[in-house]
PDB file of C-alpha atoms in Angstrom:
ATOM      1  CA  UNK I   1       0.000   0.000   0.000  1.00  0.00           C
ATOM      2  CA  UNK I   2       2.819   2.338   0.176  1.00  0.00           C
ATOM      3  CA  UNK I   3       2.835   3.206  -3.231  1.00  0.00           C
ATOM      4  CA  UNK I   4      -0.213   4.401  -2.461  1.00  0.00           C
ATOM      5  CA  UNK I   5       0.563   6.875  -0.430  1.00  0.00           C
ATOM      6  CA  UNK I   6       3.927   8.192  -1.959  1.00  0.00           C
ATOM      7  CA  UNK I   7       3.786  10.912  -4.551  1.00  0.00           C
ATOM      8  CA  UNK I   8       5.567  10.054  -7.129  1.00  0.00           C
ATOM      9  CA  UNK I   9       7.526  12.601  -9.794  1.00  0.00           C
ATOM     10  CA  UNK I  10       8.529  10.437 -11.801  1.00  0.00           C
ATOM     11  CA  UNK I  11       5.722   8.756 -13.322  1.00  0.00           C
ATOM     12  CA  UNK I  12       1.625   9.262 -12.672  1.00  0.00           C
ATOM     13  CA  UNK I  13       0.283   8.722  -9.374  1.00  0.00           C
ATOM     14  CA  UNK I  14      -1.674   5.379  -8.926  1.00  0.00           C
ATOM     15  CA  UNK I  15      -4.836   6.087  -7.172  1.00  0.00           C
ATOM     16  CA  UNK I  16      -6.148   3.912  -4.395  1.00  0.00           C
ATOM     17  CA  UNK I  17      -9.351   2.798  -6.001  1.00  0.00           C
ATOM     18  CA  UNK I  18      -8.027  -0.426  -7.480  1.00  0.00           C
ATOM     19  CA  UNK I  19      -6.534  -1.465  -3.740  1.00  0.00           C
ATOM     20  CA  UNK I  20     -10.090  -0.649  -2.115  1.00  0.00           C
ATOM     21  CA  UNK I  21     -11.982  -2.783  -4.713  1.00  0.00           C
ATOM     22  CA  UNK I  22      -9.323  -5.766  -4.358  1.00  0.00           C
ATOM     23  CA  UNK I  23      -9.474  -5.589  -0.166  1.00  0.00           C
ATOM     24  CA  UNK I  24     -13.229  -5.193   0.018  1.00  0.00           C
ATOM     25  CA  UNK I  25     -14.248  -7.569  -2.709  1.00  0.00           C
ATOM     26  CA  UNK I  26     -16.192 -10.154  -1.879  1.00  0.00           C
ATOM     27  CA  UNK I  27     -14.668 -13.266  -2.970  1.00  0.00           C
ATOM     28  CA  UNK I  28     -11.654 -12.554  -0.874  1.00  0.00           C
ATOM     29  CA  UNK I  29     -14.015 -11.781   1.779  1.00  0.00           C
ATOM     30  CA  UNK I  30     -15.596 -15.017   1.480  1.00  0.00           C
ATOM     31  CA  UNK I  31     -11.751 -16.645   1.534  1.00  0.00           C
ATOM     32  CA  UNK I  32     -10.845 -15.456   4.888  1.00  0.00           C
ATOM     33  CA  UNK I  33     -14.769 -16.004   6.283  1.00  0.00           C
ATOM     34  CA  UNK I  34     -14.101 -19.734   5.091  1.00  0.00           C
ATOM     35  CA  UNK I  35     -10.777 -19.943   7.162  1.00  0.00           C
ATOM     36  CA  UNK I  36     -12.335 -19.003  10.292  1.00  0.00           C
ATOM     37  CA  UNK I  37     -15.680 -21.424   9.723  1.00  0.00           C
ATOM     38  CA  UNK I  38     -13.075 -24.219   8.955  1.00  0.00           C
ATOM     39  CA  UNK I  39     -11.025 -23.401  11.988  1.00  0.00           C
ATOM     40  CA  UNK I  40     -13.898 -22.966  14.189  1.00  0.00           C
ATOM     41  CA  UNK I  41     -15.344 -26.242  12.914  1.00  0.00           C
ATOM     42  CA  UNK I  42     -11.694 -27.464  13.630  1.00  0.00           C
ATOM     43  CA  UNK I  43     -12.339 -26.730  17.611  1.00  0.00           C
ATOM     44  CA  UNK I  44     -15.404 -28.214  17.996  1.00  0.00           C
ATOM     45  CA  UNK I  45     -14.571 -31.314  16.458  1.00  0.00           C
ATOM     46  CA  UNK I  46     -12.041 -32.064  19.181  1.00  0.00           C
ATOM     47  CA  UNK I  47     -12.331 -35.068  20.582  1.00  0.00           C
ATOM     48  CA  UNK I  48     -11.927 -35.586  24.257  1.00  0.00           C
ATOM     49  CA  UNK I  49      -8.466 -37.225  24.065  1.00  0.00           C
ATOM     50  CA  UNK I  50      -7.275 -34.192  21.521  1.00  0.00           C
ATOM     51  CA  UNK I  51      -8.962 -32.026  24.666  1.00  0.00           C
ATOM     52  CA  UNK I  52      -6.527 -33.562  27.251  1.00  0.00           C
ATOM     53  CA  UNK I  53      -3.094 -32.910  25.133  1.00  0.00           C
ATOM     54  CA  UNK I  54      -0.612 -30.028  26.513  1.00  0.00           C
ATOM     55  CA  UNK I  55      -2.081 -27.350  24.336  1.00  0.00           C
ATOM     56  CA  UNK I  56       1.161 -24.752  22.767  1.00  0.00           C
ATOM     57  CA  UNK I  57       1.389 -21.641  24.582  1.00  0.00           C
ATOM     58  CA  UNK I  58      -0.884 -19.114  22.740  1.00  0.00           C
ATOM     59  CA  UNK I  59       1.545 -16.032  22.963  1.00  0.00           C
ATOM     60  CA  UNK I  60       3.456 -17.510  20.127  1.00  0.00           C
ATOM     61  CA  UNK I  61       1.017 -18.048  17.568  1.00  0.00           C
ATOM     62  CA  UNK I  62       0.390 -14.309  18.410  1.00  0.00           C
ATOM     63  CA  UNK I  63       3.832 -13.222  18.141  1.00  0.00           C
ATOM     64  CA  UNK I  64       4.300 -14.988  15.122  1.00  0.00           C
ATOM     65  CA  UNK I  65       1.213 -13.271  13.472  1.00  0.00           C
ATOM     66  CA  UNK I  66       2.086  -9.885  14.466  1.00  0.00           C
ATOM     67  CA  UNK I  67       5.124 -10.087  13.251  1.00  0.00           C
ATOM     68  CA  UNK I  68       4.482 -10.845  10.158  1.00  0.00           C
ATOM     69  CA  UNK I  69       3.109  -7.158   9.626  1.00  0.00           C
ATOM     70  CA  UNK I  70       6.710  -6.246   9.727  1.00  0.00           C
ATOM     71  CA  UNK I  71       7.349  -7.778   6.708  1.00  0.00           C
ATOM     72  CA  UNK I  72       6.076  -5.029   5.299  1.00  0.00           C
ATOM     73  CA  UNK I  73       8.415  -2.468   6.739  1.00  0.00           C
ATOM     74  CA  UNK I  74      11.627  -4.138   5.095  1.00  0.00           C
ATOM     75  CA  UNK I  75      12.658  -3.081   2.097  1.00  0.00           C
ATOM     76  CA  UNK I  76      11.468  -5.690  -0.132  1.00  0.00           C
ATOM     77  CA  UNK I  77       7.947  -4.018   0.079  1.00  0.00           C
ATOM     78  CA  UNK I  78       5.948  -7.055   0.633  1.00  0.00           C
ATOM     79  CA  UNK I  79       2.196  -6.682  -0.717  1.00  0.00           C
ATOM     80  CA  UNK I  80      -0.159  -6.454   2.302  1.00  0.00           C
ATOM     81  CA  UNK I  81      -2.599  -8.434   0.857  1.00  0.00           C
ATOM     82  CA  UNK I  82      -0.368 -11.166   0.232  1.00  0.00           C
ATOM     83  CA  UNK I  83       1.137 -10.971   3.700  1.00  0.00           C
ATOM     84  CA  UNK I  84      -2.323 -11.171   5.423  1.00  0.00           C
ATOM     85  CA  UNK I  85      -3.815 -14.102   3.090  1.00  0.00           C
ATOM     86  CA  UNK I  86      -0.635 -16.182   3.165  1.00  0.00           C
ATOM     87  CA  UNK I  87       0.918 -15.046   7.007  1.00  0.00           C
ATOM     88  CA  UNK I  88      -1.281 -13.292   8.871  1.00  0.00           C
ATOM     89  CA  UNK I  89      -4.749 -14.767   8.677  1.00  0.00           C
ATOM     90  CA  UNK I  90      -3.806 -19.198   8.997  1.00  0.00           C
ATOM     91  CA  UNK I  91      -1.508 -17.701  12.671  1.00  0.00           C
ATOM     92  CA  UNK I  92      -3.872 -15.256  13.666  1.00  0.00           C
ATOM     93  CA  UNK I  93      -6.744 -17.998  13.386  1.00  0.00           C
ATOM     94  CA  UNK I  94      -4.019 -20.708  14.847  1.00  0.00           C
ATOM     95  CA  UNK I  95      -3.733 -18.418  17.710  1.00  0.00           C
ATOM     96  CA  UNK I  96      -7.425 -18.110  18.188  1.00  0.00           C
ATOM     97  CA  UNK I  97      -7.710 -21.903  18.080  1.00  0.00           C
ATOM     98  CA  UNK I  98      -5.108 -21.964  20.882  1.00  0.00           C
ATOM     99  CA  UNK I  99      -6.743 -19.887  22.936  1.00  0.00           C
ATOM    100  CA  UNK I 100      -9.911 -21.509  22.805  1.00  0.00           C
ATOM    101  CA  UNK I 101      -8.275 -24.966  23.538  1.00  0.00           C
ATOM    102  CA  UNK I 102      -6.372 -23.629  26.245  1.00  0.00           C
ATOM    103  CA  UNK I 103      -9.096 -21.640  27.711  1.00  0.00           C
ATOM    104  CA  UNK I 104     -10.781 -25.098  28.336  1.00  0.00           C
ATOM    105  CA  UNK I 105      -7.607 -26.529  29.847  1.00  0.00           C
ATOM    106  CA  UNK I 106      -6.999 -26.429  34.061  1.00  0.00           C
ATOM    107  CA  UNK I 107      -4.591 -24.132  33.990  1.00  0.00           C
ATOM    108  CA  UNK I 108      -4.752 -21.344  31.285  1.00  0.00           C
ATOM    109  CA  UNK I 109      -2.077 -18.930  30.382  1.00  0.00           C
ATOM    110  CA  UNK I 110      -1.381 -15.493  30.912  1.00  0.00           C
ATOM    111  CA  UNK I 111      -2.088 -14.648  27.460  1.00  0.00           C
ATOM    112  CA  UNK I 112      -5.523 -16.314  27.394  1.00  0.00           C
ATOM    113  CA  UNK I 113      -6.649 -14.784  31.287  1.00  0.00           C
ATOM    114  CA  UNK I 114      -6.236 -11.739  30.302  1.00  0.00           C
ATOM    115  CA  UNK I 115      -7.812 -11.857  27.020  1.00  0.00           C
ATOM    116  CA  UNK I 116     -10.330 -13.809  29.121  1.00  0.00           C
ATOM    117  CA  UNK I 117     -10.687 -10.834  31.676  1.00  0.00           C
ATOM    118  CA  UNK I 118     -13.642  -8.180  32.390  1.00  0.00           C
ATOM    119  CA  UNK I 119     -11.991  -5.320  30.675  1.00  0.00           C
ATOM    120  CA  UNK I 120     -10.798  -6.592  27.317  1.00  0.00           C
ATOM    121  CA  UNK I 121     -14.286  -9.011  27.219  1.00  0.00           C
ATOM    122  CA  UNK I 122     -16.041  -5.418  27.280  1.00  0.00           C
ATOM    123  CA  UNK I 123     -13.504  -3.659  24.312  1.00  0.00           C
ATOM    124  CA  UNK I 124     -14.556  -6.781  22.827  1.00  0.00           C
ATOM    125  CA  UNK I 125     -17.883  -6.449  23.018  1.00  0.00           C
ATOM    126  CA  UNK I 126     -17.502  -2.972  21.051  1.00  0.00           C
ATOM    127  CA  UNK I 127     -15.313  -4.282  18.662  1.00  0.00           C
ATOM    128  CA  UNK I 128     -17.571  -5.803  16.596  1.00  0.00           C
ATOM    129  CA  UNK I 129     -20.040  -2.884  16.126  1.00  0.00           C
ATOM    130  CA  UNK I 130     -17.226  -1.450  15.083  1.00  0.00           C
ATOM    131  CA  UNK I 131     -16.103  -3.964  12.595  1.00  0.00           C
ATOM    132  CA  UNK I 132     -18.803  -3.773  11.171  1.00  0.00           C
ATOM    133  CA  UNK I 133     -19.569  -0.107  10.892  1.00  0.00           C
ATOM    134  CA  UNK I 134     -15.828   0.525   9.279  1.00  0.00           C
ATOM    135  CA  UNK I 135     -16.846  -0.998   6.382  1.00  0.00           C
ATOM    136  CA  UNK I 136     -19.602   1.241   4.895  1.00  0.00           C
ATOM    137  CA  UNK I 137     -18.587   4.052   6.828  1.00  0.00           C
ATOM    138  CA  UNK I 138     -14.843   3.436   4.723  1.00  0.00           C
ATOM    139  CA  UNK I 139     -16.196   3.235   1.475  1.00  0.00           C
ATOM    140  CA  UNK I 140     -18.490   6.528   2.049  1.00  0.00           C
ATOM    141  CA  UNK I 141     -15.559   8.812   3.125  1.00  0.00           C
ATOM    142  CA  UNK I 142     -12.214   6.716   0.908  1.00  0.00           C
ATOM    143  CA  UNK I 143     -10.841   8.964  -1.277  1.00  0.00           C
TER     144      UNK I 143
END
């Protein structure tokens, strides 16, 4: 997206519009909705043996995925949409399977209590309004 946002003087200036109508489209929306489904249908097929196994520590799945953003901050200029489809989304979603599984175990971690705690269950709670207002309110006002 950076060459988005850089004037260039060289050459003419690419506008934004065809990066808005590649993110928002709905076929790729329908891509990452289908990872989560399948990952969700994942955790609930667990069977009670799977349920008793030392679970991975969720803090690294979410390390992992977070830092994947910062391959876009090197200087091979790694497309963001290519970082989040192929990096981001399958260890952000591994993560959220971890925490789930080891939010059922006796002895969750840090990680998932305080995820699990008052304050960030409320932010989440207002999250998803939000989520879901971005969208509309983002096409309305984008450039």
């Amino acid at each position: 997206t950076s060459r988005f946002h850089v004037h260039n003087v060289t050459k003419k200036d690419t506008y934004p519009l065809i990066w808005n109508l590649t993110r928002f489209h709905p076929f790729w929306a329908l891509i990452e909705m289908t990872m989560g489904i399948a990952a969700v249908r994942e955790v609930m097929l667990d069977t009670p043996e799977e349920r008793k196994k030392a679970t991975v520590d969720p803090l690294y799945f979410f390390a992992a995925a977070y830092s994947t953003l910062l391959l876009r901050l090197t200087s091979f200029d790694f497309n963001d949409a290519m970082v989040r489809a192929t990096l981001f989304v399958p260890l952000y979603t591994k993560f959220l399977t971890s925490v789930h599984r080891d939010c059922l175990s006796e002895n969750p971690s840090a990680v998932t209590r305080f995820f699990g705690s008052k304050l960030m269950t409320y932010l989440g709670g207002l999250a998803f309004p939000m989520f879901i207002l971005h969208g509309p309110i983002g096409q309305v006002f984008y450039k």
